[in-house]
XYZ file of N, CA, C and O in Angstrom:
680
model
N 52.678 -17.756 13.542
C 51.281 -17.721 13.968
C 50.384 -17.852 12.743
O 50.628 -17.190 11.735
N 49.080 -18.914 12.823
C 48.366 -19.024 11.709
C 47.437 -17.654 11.780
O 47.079 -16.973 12.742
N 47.190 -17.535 10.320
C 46.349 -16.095 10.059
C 44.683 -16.864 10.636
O 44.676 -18.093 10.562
N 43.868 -16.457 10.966
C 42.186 -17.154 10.442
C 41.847 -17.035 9.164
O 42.060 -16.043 8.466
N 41.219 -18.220 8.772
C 41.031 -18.398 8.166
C 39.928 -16.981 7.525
O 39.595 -15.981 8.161
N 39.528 -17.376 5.976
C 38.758 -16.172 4.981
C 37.407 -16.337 5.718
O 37.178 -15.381 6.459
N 36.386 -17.361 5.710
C 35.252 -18.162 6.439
C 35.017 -16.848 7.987
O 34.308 -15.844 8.064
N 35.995 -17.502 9.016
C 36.230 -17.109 10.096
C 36.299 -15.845 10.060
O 35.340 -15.527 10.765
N 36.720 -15.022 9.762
C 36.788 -13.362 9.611
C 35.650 -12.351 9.049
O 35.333 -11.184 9.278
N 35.151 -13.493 8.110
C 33.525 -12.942 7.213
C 32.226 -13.326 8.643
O 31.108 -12.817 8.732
N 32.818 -14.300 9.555
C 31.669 -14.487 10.710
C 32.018 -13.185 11.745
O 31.289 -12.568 12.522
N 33.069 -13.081 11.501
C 33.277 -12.068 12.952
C 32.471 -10.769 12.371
O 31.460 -10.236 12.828
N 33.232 -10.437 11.231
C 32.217 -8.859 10.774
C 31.131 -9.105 10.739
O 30.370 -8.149 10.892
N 30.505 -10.518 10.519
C 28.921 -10.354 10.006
C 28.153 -10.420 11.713
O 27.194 -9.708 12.009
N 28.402 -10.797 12.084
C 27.989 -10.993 13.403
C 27.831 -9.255 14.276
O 28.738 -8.423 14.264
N 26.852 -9.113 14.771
C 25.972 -7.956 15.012
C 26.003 -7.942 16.518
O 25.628 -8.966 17.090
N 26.460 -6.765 17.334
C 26.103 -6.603 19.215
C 24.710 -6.196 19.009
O 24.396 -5.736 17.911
N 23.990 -6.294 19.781
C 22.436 -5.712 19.968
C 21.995 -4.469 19.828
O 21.009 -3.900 19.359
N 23.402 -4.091 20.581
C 23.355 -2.307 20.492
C 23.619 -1.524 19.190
O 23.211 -0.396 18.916
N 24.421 -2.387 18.405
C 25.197 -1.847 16.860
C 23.732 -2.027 16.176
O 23.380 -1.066 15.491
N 22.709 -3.266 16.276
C 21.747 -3.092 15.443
C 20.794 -2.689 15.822
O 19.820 -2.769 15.074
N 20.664 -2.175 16.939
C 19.579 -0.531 17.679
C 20.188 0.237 16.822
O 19.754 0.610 15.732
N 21.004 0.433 17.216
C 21.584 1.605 16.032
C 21.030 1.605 14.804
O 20.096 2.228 14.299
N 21.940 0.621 14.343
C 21.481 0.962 12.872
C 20.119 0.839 12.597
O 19.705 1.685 11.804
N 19.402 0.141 12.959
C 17.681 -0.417 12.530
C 17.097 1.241 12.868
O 16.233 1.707 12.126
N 17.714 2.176 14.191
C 16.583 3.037 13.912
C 17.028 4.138 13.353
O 16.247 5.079 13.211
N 18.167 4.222 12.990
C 18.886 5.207 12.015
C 18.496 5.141 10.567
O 18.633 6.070 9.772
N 17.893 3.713 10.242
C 16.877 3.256 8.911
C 15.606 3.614 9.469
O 14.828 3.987 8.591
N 15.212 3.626 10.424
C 13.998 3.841 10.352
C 13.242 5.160 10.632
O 12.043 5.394 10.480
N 14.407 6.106 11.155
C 14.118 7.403 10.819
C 14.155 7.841 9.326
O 13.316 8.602 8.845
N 15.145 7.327 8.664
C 14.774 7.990 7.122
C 13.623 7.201 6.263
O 13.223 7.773 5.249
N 13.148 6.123 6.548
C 11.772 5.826 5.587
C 11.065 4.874 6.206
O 11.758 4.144 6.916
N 10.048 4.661 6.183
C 8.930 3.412 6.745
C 9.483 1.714 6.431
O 9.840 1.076 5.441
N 9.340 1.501 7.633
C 9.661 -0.096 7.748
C 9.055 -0.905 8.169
O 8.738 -0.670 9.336
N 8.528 -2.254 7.607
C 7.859 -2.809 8.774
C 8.772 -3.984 9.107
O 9.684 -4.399 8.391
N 8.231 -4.672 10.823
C 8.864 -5.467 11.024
C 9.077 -6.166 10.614
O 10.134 -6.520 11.134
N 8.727 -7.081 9.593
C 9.232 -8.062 9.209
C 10.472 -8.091 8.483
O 11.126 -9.131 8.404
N 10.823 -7.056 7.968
C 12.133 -6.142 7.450
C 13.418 -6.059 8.362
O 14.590 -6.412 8.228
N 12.733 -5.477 9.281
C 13.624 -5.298 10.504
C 14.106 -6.846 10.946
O 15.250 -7.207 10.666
N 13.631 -7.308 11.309
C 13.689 -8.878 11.738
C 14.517 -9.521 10.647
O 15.446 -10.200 11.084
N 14.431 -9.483 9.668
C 15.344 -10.148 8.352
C 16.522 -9.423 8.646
O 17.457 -10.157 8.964
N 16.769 -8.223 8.639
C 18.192 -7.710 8.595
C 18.781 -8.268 9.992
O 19.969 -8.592 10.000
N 18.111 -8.384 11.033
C 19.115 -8.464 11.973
C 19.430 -10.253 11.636
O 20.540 -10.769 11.771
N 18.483 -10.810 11.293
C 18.665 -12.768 11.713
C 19.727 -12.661 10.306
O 20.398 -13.688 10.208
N 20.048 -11.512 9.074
C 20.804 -11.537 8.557
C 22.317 -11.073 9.117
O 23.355 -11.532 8.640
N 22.287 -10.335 9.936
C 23.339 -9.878 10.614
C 23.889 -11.036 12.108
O 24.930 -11.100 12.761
N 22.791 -11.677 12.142
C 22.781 -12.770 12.980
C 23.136 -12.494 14.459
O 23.975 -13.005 15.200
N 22.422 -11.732 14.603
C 21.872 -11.161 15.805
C 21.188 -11.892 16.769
O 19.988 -11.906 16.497
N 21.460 -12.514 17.798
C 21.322 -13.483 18.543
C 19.804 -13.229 18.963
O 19.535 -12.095 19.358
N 18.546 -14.411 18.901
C 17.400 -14.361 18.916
C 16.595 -12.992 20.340
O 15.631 -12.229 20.273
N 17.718 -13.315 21.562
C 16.715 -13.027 22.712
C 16.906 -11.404 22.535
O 16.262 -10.626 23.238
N 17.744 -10.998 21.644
C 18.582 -9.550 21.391
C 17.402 -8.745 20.142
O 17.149 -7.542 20.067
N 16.818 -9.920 19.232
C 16.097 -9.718 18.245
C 15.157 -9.162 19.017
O 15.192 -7.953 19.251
N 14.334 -9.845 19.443
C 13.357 -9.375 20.184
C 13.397 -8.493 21.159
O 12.300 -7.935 21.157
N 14.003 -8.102 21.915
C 14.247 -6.729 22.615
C 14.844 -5.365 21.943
O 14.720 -4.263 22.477
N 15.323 -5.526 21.047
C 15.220 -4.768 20.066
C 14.184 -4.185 19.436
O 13.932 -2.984 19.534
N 13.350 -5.225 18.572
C 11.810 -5.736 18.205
C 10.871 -4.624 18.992
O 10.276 -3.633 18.567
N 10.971 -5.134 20.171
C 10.052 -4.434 21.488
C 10.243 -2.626 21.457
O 9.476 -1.703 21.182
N 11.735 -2.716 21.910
C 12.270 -1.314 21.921
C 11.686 -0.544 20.464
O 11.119 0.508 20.760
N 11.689 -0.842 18.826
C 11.610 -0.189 17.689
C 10.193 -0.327 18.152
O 9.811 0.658 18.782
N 9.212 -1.389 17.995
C 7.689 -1.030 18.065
C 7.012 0.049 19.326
O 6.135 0.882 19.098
N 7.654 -0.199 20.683
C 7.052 1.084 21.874
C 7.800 2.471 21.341
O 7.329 3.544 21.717
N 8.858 2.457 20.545
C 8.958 3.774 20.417
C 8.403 4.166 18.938
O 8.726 5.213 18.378
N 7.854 3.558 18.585
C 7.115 4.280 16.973
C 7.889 3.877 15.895
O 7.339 3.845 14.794
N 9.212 3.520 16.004
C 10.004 3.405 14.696
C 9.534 2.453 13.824
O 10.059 2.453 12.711
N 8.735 1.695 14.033
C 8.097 0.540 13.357
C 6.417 0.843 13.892
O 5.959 1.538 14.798
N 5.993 0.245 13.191
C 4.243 0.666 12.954
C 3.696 -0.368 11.530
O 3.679 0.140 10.409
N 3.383 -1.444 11.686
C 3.251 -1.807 10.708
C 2.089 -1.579 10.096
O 2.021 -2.010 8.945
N 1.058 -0.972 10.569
C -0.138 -0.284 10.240
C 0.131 0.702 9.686
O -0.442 0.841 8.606
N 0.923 1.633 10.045
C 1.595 3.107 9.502
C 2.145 2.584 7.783
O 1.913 2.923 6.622
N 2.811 1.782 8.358
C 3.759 0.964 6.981
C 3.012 0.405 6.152
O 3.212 0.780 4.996
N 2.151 -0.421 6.300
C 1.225 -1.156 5.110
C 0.477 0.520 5.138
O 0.813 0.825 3.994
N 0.045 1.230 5.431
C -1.030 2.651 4.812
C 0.059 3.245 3.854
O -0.315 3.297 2.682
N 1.263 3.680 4.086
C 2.161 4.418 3.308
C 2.525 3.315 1.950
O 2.896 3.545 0.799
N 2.300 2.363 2.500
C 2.945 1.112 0.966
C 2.417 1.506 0.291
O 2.830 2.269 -0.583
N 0.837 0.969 0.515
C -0.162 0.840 -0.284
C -0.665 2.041 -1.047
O -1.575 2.059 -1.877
N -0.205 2.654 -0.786
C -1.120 4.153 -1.460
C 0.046 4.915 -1.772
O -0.087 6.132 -1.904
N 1.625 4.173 -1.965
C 2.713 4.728 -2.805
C 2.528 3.681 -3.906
O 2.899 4.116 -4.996
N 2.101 2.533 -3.935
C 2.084 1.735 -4.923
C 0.615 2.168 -5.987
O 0.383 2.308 -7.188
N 0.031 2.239 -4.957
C -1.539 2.611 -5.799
C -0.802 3.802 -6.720
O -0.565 3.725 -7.925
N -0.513 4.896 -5.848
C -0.244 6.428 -6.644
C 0.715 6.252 -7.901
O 0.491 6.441 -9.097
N 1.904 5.807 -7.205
C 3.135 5.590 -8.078
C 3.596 4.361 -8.892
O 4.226 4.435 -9.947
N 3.315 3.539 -8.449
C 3.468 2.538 -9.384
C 1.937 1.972 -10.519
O 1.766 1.154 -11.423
N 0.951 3.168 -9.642
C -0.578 2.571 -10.675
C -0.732 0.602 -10.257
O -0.888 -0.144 -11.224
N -0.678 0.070 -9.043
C -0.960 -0.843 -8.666
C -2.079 -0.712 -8.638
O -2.579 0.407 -8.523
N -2.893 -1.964 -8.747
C -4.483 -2.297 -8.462
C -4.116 -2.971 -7.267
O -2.997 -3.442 -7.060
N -5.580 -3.026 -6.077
C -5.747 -3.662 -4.937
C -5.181 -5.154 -4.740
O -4.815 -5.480 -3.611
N -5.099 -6.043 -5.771
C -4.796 -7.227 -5.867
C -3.338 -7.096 -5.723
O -3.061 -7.640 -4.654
N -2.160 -6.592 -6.335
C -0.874 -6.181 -6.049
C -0.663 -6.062 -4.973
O 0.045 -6.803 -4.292
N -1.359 -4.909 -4.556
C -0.723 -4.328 -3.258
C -1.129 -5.592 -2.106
O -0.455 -5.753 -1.088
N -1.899 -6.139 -2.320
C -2.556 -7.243 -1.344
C -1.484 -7.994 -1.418
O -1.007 -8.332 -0.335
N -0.845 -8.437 -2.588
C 0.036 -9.546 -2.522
C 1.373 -9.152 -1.679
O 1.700 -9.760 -0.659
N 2.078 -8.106 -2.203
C 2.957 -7.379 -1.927
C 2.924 -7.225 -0.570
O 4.002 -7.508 -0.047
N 2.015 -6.856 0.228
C 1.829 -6.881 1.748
C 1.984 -8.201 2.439
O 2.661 -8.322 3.459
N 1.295 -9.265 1.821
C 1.232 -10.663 2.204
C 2.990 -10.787 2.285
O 3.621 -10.818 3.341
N 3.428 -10.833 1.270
C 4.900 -11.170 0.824
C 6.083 -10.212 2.369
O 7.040 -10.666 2.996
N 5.441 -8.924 2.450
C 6.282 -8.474 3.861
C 5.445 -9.105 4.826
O 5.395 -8.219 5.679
N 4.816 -9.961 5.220
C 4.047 -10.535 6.372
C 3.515 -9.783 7.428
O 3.735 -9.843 8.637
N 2.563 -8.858 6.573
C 1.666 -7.952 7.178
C 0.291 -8.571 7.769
O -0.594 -9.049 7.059
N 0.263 -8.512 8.776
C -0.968 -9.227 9.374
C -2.227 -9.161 8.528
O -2.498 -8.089 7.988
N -2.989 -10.170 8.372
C -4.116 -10.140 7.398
C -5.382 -8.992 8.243
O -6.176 -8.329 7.576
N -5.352 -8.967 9.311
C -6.564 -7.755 9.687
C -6.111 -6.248 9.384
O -6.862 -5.299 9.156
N -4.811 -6.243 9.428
C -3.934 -4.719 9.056
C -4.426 -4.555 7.268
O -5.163 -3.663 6.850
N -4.054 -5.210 6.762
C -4.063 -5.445 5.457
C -5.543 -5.242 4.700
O -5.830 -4.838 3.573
N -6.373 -5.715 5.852
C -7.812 -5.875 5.113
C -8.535 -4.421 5.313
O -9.290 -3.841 4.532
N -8.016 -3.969 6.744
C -8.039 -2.668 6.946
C -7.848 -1.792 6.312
O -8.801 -1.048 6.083
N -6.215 -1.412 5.607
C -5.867 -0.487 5.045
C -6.570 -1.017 3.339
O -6.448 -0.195 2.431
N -6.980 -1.819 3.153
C -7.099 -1.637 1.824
C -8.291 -1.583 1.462
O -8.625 -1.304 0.310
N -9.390 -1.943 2.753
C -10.461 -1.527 2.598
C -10.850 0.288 3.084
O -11.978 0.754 2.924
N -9.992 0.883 3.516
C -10.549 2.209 3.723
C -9.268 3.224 2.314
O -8.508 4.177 2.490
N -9.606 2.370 0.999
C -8.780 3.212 -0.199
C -10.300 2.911 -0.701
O -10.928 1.853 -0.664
N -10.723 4.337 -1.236
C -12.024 4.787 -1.936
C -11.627 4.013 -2.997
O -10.447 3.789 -3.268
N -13.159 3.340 -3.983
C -12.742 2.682 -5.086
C -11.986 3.488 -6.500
O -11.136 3.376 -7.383
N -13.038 4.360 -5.913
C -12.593 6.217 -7.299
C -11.078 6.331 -6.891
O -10.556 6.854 -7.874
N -10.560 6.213 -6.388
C -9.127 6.264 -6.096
C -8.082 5.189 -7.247
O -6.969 5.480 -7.684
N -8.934 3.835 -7.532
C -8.366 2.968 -8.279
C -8.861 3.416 -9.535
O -8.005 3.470 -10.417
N -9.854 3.704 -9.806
C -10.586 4.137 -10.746
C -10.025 5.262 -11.420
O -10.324 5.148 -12.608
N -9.231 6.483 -11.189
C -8.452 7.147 -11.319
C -7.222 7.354 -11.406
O -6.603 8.391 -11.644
N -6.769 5.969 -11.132
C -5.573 5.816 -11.530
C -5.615 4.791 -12.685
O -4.591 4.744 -13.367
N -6.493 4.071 -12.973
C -6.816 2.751 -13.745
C -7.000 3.828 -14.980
O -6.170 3.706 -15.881
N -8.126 5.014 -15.153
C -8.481 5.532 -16.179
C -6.999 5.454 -17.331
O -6.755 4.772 -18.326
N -6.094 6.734 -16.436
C -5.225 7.137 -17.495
C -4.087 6.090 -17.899
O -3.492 6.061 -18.976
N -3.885 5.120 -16.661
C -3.038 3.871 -17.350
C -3.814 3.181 -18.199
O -3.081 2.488 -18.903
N -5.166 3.008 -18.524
C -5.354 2.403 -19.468
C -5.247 3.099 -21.276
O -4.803 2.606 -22.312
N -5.841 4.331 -20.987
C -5.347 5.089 -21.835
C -4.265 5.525 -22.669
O -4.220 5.772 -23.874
N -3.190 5.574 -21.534
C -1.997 4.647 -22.230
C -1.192 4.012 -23.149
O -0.357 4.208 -24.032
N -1.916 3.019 -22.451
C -1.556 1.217 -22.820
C -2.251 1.298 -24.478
O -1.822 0.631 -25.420
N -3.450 2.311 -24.556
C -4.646 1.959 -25.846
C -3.724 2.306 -26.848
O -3.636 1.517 -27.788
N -2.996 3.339 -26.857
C -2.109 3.844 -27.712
C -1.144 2.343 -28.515
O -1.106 2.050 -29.710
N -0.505 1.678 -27.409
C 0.401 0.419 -27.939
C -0.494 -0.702 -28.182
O 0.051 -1.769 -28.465
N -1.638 -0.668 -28.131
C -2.592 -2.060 -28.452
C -2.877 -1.686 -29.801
O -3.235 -0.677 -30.409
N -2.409 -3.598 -30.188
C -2.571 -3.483 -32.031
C -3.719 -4.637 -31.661
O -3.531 -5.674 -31.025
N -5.112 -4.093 -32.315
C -6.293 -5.271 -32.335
C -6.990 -5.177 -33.108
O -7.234 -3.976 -33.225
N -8.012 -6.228 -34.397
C -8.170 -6.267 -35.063
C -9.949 -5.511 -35.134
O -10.530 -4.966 -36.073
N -10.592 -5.912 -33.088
C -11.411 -5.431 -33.502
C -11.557 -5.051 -31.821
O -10.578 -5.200 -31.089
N -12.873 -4.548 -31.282
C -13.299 -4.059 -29.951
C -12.672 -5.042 -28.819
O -11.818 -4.777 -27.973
N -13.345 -6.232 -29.060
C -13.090 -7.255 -28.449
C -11.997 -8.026 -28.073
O -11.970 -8.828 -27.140
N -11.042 -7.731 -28.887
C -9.765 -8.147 -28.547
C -9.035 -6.954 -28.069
O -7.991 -7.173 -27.454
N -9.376 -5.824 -28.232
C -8.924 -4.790 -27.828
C -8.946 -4.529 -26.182
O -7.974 -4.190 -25.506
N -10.446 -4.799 -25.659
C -10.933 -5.049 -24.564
C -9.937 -5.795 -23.619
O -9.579 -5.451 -22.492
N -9.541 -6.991 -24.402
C -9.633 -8.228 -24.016
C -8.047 -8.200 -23.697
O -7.620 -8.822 -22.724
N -7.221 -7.496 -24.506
C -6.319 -7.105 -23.823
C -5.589 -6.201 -23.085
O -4.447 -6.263 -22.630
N -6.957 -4.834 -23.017
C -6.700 -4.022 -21.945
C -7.022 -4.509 -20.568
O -6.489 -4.145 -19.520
N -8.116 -5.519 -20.751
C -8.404 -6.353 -19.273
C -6.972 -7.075 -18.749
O -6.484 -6.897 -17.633
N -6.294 -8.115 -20.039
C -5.445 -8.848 -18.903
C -3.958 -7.757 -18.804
O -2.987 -8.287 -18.264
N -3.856 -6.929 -19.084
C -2.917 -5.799 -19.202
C -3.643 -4.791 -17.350
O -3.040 -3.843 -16.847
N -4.312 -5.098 -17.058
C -4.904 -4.132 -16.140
C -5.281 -5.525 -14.866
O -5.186 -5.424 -13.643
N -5.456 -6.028 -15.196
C -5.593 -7.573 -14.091
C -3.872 -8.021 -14.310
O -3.671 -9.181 -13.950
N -3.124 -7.583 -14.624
C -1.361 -8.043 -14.503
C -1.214 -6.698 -13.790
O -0.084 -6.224 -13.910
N -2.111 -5.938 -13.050
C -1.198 -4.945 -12.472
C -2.081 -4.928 -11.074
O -1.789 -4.046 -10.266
N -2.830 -5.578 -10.838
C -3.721 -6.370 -9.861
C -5.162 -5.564 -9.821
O -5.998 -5.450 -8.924
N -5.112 -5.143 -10.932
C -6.888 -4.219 -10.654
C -8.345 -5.239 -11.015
O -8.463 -5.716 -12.144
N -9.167 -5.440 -10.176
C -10.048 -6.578 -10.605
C -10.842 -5.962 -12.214
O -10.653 -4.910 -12.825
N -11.950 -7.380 -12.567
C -12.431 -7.197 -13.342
C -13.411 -6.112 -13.178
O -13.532 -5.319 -14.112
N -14.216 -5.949 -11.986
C -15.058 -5.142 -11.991
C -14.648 -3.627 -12.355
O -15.259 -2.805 -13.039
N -13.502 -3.529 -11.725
C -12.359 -2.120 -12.297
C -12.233 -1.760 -13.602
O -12.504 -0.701 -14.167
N -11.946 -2.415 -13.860
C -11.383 -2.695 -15.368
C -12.300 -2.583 -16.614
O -11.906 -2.260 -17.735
N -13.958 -2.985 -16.167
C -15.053 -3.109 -16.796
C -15.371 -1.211 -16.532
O -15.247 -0.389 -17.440
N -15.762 -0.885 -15.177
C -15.667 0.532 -14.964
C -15.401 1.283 -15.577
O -16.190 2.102 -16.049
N -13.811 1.236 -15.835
C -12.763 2.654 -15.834
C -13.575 2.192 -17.973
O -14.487 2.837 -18.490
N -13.058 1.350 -18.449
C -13.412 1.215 -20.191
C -14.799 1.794 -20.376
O -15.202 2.574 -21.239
N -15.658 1.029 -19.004
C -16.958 1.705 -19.681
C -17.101 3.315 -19.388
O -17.660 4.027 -20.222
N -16.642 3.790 -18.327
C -16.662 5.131 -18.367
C -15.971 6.124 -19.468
O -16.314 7.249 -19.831
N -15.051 5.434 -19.804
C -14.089 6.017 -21.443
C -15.066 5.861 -22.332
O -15.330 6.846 -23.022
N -15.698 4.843 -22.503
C -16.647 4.381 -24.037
C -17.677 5.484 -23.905
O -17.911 6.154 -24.911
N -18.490 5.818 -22.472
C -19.578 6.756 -22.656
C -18.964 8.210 -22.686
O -19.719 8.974 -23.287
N -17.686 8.888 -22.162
C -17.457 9.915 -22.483
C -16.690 10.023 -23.578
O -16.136 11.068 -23.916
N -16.610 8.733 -24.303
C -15.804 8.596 -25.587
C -14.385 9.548 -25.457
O -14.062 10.504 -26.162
N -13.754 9.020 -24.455
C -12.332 9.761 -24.277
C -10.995 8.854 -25.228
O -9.878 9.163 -25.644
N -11.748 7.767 -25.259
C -11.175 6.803 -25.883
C -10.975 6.197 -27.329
O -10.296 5.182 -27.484
């Protein structure tokens, strides 16, 4: 009797029942925030037959396990906090999980600006320590693109320096 082939045996395990990836999708989604578009990749990775995707899909969003509103609010304001992202990041980063653009405009318009502003202060502060510059201006000039590479706009960036320069913390 021929064995199956290596190919043939890697399709059978990879291949997913509907019910095995109920399972698992909300056994992930009780331990941390997901949004769908996540969910949807793992199963078309597990290759989870389309009409199964979506009833699945249905089932995780009516019961809460998915929320992609919930999910882009928790991103965004773990990236702001913890990673010291500026609004421009997290914007991208959301785009990139295919977070609806009204969700997105939502959650990132109800983050107070003092919120970026407070996190912008002490990362720039920082950064001042490792900047070698000959004079203000280049100094500036590369705390700006050092602070716009972490997506915080110019107007931010002008802020948080000028508020250091007048309490001379800096």
């Amino acid at each position: 009797m021929a064995k199956p082939g290596l190919s043939e045996h890697k399709n059978v395990n990879k291949m997913m029942s509907e019910q095995e990836a109920l399972n698992r999708l909300t056994a992930l989604c009780s331990q941390a925030e997901h949004c769908s578009y996540e969910m949807a990749e793992k199963m078309r990775k597990w290759e989870v037959e389309e009409p199964a995707q979506a009833r699945v899909m249905e089932y995780l969003i009516r019961e809460k396990y998915v929320d992609d509103s919930r999910y882009a609010r928790c991103f965004a304001m773990d990236k702001i906090r913890y990673n010291k992202w500026g609004r421009r990041k997290v914007e991208q980063a959301l785009w990139m999980k295919h977070i609806d653009r009204n969700i997105m405009r939502e959650v990132l318009d109800d983050i107070d600006e003092d919120e970026y502003i407070q996190v912008l202060r002490p990362l720039l502060k920082a950064k001042l320590k490792s900047i070698q510059a000959k004079n203000d201006y280049e100094r500036n000039m590369k705390l700006l693109r050092f602070a716009m590479g972490r997506g915080f706009s110019f107007e931010q960036v002008k802020k948080a320096v000028d508020m250091d320069i007048d309490e001379e913390d800096i």
